[in-house]
Short mmCIF file of C-alpha atoms in Angstrom, two decimals:
data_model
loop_
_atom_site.label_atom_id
_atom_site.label_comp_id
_atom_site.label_asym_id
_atom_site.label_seq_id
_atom_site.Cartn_x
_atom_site.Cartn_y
_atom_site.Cartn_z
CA UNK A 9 -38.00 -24.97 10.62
CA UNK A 10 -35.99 -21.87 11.30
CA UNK A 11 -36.69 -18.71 9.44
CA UNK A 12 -33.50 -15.96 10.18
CA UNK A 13 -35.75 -13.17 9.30
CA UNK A 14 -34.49 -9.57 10.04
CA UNK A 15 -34.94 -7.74 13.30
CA UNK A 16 -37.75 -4.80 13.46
CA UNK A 17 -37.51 -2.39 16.03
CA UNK A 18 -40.74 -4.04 17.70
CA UNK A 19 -39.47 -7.43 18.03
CA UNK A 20 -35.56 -6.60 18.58
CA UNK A 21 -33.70 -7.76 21.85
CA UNK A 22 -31.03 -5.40 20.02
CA UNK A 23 -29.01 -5.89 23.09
CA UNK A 24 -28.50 -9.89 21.91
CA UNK A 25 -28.32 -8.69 18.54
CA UNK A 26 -24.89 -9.57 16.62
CA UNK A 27 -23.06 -6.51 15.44
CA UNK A 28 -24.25 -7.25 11.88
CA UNK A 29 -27.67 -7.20 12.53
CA UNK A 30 -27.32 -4.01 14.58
CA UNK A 31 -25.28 -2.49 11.60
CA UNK A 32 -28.30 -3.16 9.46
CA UNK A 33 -30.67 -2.07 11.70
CA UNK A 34 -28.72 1.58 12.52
CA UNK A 35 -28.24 1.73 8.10
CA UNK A 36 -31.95 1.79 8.34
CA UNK A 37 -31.58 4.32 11.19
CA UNK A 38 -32.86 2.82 14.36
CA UNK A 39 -31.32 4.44 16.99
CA UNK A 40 -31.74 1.77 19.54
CA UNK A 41 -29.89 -0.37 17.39
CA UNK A 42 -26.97 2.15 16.84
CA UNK A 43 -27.18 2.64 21.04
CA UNK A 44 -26.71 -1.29 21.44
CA UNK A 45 -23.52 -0.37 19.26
CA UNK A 46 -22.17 2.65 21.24
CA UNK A 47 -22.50 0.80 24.35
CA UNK A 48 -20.56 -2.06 23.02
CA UNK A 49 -17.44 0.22 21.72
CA UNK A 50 -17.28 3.23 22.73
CA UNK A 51 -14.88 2.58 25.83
CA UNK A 52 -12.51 1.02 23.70
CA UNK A 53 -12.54 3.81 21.12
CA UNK A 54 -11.91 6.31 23.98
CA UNK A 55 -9.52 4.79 25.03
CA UNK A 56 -7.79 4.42 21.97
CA UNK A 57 -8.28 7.77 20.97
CA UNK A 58 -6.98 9.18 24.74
CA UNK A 59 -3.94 7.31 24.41
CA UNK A 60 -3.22 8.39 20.89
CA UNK A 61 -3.58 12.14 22.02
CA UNK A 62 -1.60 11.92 25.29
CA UNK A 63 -4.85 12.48 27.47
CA UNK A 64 -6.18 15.72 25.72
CA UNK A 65 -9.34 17.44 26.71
CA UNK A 66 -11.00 16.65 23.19
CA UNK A 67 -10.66 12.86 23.21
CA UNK A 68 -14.22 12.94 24.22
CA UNK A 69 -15.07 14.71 21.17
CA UNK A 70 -13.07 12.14 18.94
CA UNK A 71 -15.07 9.82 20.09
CA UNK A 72 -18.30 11.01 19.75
CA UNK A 73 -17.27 11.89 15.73
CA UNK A 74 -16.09 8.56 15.42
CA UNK A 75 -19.42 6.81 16.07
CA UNK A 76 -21.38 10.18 14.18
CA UNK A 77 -19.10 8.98 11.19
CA UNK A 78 -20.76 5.18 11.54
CA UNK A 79 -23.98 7.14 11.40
CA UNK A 80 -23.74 9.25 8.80
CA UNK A 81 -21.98 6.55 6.98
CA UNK A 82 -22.70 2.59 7.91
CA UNK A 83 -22.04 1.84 4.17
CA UNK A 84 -18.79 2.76 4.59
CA UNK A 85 -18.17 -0.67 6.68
CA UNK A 86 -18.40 -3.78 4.42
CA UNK A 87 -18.21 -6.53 6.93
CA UNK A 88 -19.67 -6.55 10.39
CA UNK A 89 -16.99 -8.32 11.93
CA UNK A 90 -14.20 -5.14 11.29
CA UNK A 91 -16.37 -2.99 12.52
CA UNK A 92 -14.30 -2.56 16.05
CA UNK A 93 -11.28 -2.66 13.66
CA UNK A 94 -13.14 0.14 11.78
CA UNK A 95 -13.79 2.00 14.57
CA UNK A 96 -10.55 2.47 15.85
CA UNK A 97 -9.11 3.42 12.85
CA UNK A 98 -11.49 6.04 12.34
CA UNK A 99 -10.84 7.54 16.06
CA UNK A 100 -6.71 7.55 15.41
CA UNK A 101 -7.14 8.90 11.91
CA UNK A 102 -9.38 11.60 13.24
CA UNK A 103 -6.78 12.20 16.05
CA UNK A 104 -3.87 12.29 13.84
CA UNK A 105 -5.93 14.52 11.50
CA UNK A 106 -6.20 17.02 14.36
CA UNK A 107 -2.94 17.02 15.48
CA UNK A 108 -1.41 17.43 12.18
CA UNK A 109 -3.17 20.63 11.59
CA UNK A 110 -1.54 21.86 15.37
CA UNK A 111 1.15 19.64 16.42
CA UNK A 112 2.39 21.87 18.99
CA UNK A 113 -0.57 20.43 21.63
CA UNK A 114 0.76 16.74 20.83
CA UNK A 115 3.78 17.17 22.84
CA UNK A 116 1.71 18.75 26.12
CA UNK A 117 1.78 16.16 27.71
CA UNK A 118 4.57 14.01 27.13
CA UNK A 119 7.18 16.66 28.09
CA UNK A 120 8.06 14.76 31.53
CA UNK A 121 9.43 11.69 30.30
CA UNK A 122 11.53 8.95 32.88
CA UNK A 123 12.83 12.15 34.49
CA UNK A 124 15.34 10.76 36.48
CA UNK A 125 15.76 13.50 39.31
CA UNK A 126 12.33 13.05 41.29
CA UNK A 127 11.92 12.98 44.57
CA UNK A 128 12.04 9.88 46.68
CA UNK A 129 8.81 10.77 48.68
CA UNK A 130 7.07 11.36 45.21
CA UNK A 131 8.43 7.92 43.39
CA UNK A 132 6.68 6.40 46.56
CA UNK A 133 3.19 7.79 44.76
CA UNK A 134 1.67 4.92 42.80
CA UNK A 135 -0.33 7.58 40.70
CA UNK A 136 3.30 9.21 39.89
CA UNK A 137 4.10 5.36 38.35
CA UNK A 138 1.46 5.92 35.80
CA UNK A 139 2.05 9.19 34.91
CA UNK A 140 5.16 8.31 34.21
CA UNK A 141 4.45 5.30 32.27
CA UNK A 142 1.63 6.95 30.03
CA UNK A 143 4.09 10.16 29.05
CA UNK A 144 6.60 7.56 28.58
CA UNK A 145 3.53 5.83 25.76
CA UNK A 146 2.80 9.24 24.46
CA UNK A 147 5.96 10.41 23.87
CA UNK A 148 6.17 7.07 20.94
CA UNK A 149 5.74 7.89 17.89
CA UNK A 150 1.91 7.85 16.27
CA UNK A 151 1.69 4.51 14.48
CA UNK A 152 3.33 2.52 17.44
CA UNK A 153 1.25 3.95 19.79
CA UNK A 154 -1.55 2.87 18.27
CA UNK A 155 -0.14 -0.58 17.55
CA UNK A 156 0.64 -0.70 21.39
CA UNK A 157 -2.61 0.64 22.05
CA UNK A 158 -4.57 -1.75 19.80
CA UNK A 159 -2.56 -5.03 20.98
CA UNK A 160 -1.23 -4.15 24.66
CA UNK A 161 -4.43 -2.40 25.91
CA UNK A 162 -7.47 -3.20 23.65
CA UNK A 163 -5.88 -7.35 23.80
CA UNK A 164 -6.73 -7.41 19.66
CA UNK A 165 -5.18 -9.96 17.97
CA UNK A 166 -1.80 -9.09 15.68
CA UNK A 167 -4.54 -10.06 12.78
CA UNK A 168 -6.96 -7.93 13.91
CA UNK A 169 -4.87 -5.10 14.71
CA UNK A 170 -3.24 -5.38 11.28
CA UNK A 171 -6.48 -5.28 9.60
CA UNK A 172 -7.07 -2.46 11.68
CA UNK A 173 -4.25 -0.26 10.69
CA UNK A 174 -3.96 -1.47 7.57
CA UNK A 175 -0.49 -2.76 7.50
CA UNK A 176 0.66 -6.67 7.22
CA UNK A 177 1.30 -8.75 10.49
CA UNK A 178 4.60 -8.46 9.95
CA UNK A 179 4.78 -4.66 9.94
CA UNK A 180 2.62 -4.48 12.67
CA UNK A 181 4.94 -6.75 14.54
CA UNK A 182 7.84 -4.32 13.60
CA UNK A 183 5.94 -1.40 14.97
CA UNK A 184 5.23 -3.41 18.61
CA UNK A 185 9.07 -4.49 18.89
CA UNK A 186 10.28 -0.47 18.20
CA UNK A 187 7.47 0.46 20.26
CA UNK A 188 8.71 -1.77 23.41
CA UNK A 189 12.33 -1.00 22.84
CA UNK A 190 11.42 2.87 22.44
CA UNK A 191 9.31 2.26 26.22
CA UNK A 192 12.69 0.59 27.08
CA UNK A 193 15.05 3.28 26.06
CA UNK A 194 12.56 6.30 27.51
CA UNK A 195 11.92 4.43 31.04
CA UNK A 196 15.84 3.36 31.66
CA UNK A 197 17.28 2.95 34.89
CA UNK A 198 14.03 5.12 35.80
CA UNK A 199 12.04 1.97 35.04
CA UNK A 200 13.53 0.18 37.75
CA UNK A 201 12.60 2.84 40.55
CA UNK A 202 9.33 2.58 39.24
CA UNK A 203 9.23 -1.30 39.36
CA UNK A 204 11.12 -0.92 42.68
CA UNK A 205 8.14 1.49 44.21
CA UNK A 206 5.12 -0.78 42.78
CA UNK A 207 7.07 -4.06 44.60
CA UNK A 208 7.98 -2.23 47.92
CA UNK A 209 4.02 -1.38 47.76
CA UNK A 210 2.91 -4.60 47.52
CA UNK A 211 1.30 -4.14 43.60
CA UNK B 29 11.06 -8.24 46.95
CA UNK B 30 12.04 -8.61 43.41
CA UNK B 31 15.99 -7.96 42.67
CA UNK B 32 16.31 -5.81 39.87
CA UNK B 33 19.49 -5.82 37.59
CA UNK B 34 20.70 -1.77 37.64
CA UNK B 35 22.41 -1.68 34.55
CA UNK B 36 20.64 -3.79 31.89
CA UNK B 37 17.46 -2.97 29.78
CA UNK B 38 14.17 -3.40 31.31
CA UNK B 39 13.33 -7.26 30.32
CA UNK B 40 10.05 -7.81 28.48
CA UNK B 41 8.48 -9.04 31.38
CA UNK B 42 9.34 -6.03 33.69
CA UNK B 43 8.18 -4.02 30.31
CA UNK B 44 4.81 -5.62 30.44
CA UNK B 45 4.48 -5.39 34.55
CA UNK B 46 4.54 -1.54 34.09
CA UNK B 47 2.10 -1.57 31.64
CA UNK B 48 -0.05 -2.73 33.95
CA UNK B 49 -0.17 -0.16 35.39
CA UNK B 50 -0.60 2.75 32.63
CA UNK B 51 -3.79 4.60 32.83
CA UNK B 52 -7.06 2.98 31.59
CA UNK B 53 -9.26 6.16 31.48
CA UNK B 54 -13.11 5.74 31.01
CA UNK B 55 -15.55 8.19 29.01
CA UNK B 56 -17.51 10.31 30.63
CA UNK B 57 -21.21 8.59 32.14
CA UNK B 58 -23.50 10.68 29.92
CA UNK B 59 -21.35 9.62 27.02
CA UNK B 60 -24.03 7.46 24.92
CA UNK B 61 -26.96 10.54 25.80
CA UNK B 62 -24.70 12.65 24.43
CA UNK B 63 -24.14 11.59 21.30
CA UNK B 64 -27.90 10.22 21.07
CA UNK B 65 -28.79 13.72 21.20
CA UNK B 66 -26.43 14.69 18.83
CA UNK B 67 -28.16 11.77 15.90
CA UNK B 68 -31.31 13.54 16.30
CA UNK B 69 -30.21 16.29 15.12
CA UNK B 70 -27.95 14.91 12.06
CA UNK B 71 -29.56 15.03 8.67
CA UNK B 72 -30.44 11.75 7.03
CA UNK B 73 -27.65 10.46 4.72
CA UNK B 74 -27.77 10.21 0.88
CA UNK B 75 -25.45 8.62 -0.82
CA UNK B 76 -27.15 10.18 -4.34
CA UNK B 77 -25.61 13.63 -4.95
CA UNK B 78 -28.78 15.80 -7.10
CA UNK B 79 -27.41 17.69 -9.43
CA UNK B 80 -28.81 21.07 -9.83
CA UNK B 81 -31.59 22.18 -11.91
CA UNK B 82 -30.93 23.22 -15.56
CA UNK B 83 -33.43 25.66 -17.09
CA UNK B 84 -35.73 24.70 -19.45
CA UNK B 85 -34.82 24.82 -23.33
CA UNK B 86 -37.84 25.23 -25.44
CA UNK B 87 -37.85 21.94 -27.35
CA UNK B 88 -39.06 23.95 -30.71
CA UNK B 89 -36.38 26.20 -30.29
CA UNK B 90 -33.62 23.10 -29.87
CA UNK B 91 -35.10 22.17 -32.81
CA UNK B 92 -34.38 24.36 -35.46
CA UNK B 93 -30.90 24.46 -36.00
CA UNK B 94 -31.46 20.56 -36.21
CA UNK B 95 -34.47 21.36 -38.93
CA UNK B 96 -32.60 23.97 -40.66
CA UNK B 97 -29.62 21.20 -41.23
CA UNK B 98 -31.77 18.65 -41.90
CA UNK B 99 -33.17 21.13 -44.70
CA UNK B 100 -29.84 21.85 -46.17
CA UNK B 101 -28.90 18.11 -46.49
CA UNK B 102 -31.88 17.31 -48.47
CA UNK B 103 -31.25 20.64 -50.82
CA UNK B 104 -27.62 19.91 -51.08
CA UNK B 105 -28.77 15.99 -51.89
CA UNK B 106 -31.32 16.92 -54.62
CA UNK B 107 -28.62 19.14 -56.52
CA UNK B 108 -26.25 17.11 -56.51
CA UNK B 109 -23.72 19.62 -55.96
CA UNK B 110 -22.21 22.06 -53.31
CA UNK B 111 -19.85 24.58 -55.98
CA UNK B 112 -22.08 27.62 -56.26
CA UNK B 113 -21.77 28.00 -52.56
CA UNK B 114 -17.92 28.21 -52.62
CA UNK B 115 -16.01 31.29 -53.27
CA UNK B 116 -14.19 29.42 -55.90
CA UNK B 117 -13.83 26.27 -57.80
CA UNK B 118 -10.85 23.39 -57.00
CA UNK B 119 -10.15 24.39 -60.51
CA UNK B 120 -9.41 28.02 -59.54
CA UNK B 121 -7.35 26.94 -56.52
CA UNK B 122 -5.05 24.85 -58.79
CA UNK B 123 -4.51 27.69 -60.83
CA UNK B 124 -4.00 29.96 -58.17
CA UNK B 125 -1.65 27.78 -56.85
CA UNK B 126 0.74 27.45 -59.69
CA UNK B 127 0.22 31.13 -60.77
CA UNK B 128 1.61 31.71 -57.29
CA UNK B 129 4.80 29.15 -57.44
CA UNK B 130 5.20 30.83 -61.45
CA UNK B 131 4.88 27.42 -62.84
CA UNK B 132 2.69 26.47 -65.63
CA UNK B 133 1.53 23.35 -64.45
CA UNK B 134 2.26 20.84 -61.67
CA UNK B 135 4.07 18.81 -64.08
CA UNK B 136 6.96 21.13 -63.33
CA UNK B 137 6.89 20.67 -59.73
CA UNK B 138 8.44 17.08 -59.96
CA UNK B 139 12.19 19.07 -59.55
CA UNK B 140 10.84 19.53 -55.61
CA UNK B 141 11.36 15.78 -55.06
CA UNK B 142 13.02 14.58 -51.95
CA UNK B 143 16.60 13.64 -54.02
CA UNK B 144 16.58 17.19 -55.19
CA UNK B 145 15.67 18.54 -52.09
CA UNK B 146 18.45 16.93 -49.87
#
């Protein structure tokens, strides 16, 4: 017969571990446990986080005080199975935090947006396409951003995503459709030259 | 080559193909050291908050108010009565009271009632 008995840090394969028995483990601070974790999320978070900010310099400080606050804190999380949910609302609260205090540096980056007078030789630059693209992101407002983020480029589910932000589906589908039509409105006829450049370079 | 309408909206479909290609930036390598580092040095969390040490009431001297009382109960119980502690009697405030309205008695208050009043 089967006994589930709890991981020790002698016996752990913590990379096989679930996330709730590496939760456990880190609440009882193992930090092999908690690394297991950090490898498992942290891209994601970053990424969240950098999109949220437009890019800036201290997204790699967001994240690292997004995992600190798991840390300092694993009680905080109830269920094992939100915790990527939990995670990434931690990171864009902690973002939006920051840039509420000095909203000036939110709009750094977003400043060139579908600018519709470039040069031919530099729409033929495929890095130009995403530059263009992510100011075109960044330039959304906060909470579809992060919807966009979450669903478009972390592939969570509307239900997970939802949970995440702590909104119903429905609102969360609200913020993705104003989100895409915003992307649709900011790219315009620019969004064509851009599709135009990625085809005539074979994608 | 795809033939792309000029004036319309982009479609969803042309929406999602440039997507594709927004940025996917990565964290930096030394990203988990990092913030390894940074645990070790992190205080261990308590969720109990302490509060802070009150100074220490001699227990006799807490005490004797509660004696004193205590005393006073049993005095006041064994008499029977409280009066000769009081400045006055009731029966001195009654007649202080009507001495100050210039009535003889209360009797002769009953004009004050509400019909009279109005």
């Amino acid at each position: 017969m089967m006994i589930d008995r709890p991981m020790t840090p002698q016996s752990a394969n913590w990379q096989t571990a679930t996330d709730a028995v590496l939760l456990a483990a880190s609440a009882q601070r193992n930090q092999q446990a908690f690394a297991v974790l950090v490898q498992r999320y942290h891209v994601p978070v970053y990424r969240v986080a950098w999109r949220l900010n437009g890019g800036h310099a201290d997204t790699d400080d967001i994240a690292q005080e997004t995992f600190l606050k798991l840390w300092n804190n694993p009680g905080q999380l109830r269920e094992a199975a939100a915790l990527k949910g939990w995670l990434m609302r931690v990171a864009s609260n902690l973002v939006m935090d920051r840039y509420r205090r000095k909203p000036m540096l939110e709009l750094e980056h977003a400043e060139d947006v579908a600018d519709e007078a470039v040069s031919a030789p530099a729409m033929l630059d495929q890095s130009y396409v995403t530059k263009m693209i992510d100011a075109a992101i960044a330039s959304l407002p906060d909470r579809q951003k992060l919807a966009l983020a979450l669903v478009h480029f972390e592939h969570m589910t509307n239900i997970a995503a939802a949970a995440a932000m702590e909104i119903s589906v429905d609102a969360l589908e609200s913020l993705l459709a104003r989100a895409r039509r915003g992307l649709k409105e900011k790219l315009g006829a620019g969004g064509r030259q851009l599709l135009a450049t990625l085809a005539t370079q074979g994608e | 080559m795809a033939n792309f309408e000029k004036d319309t909206e982009l479609s969803d479909i042309e929406l999602d193909r440039l997507l594709q290609h927004a940025s996917t930036p990565l964290p930096r390598n030394d990203f988990e050291e990092r913030l390894l580092a940074k645990l070790t040095s992190t205080a261990v969390p308590t969720n109990v908050i302490t509060f802070p040490k009150r100074k220490k009431i001699s227990l006799w001297l807490a005490s004797l108010p509660l004696a004193a009382s205590l005393l006073l109960g049993v005095w006041l119980g064994a008499n029977g009565t409280a009066a000769e502690f009081l400045p006055f009697t009731t029966e001195s405030v009654s007649q202080n009271d009507t001495a100050l309205l210039g009535t003889q008695s209360t009797d002769e208050l009953d004009f004050l009632t509400e019909d009279n009043l109005s």
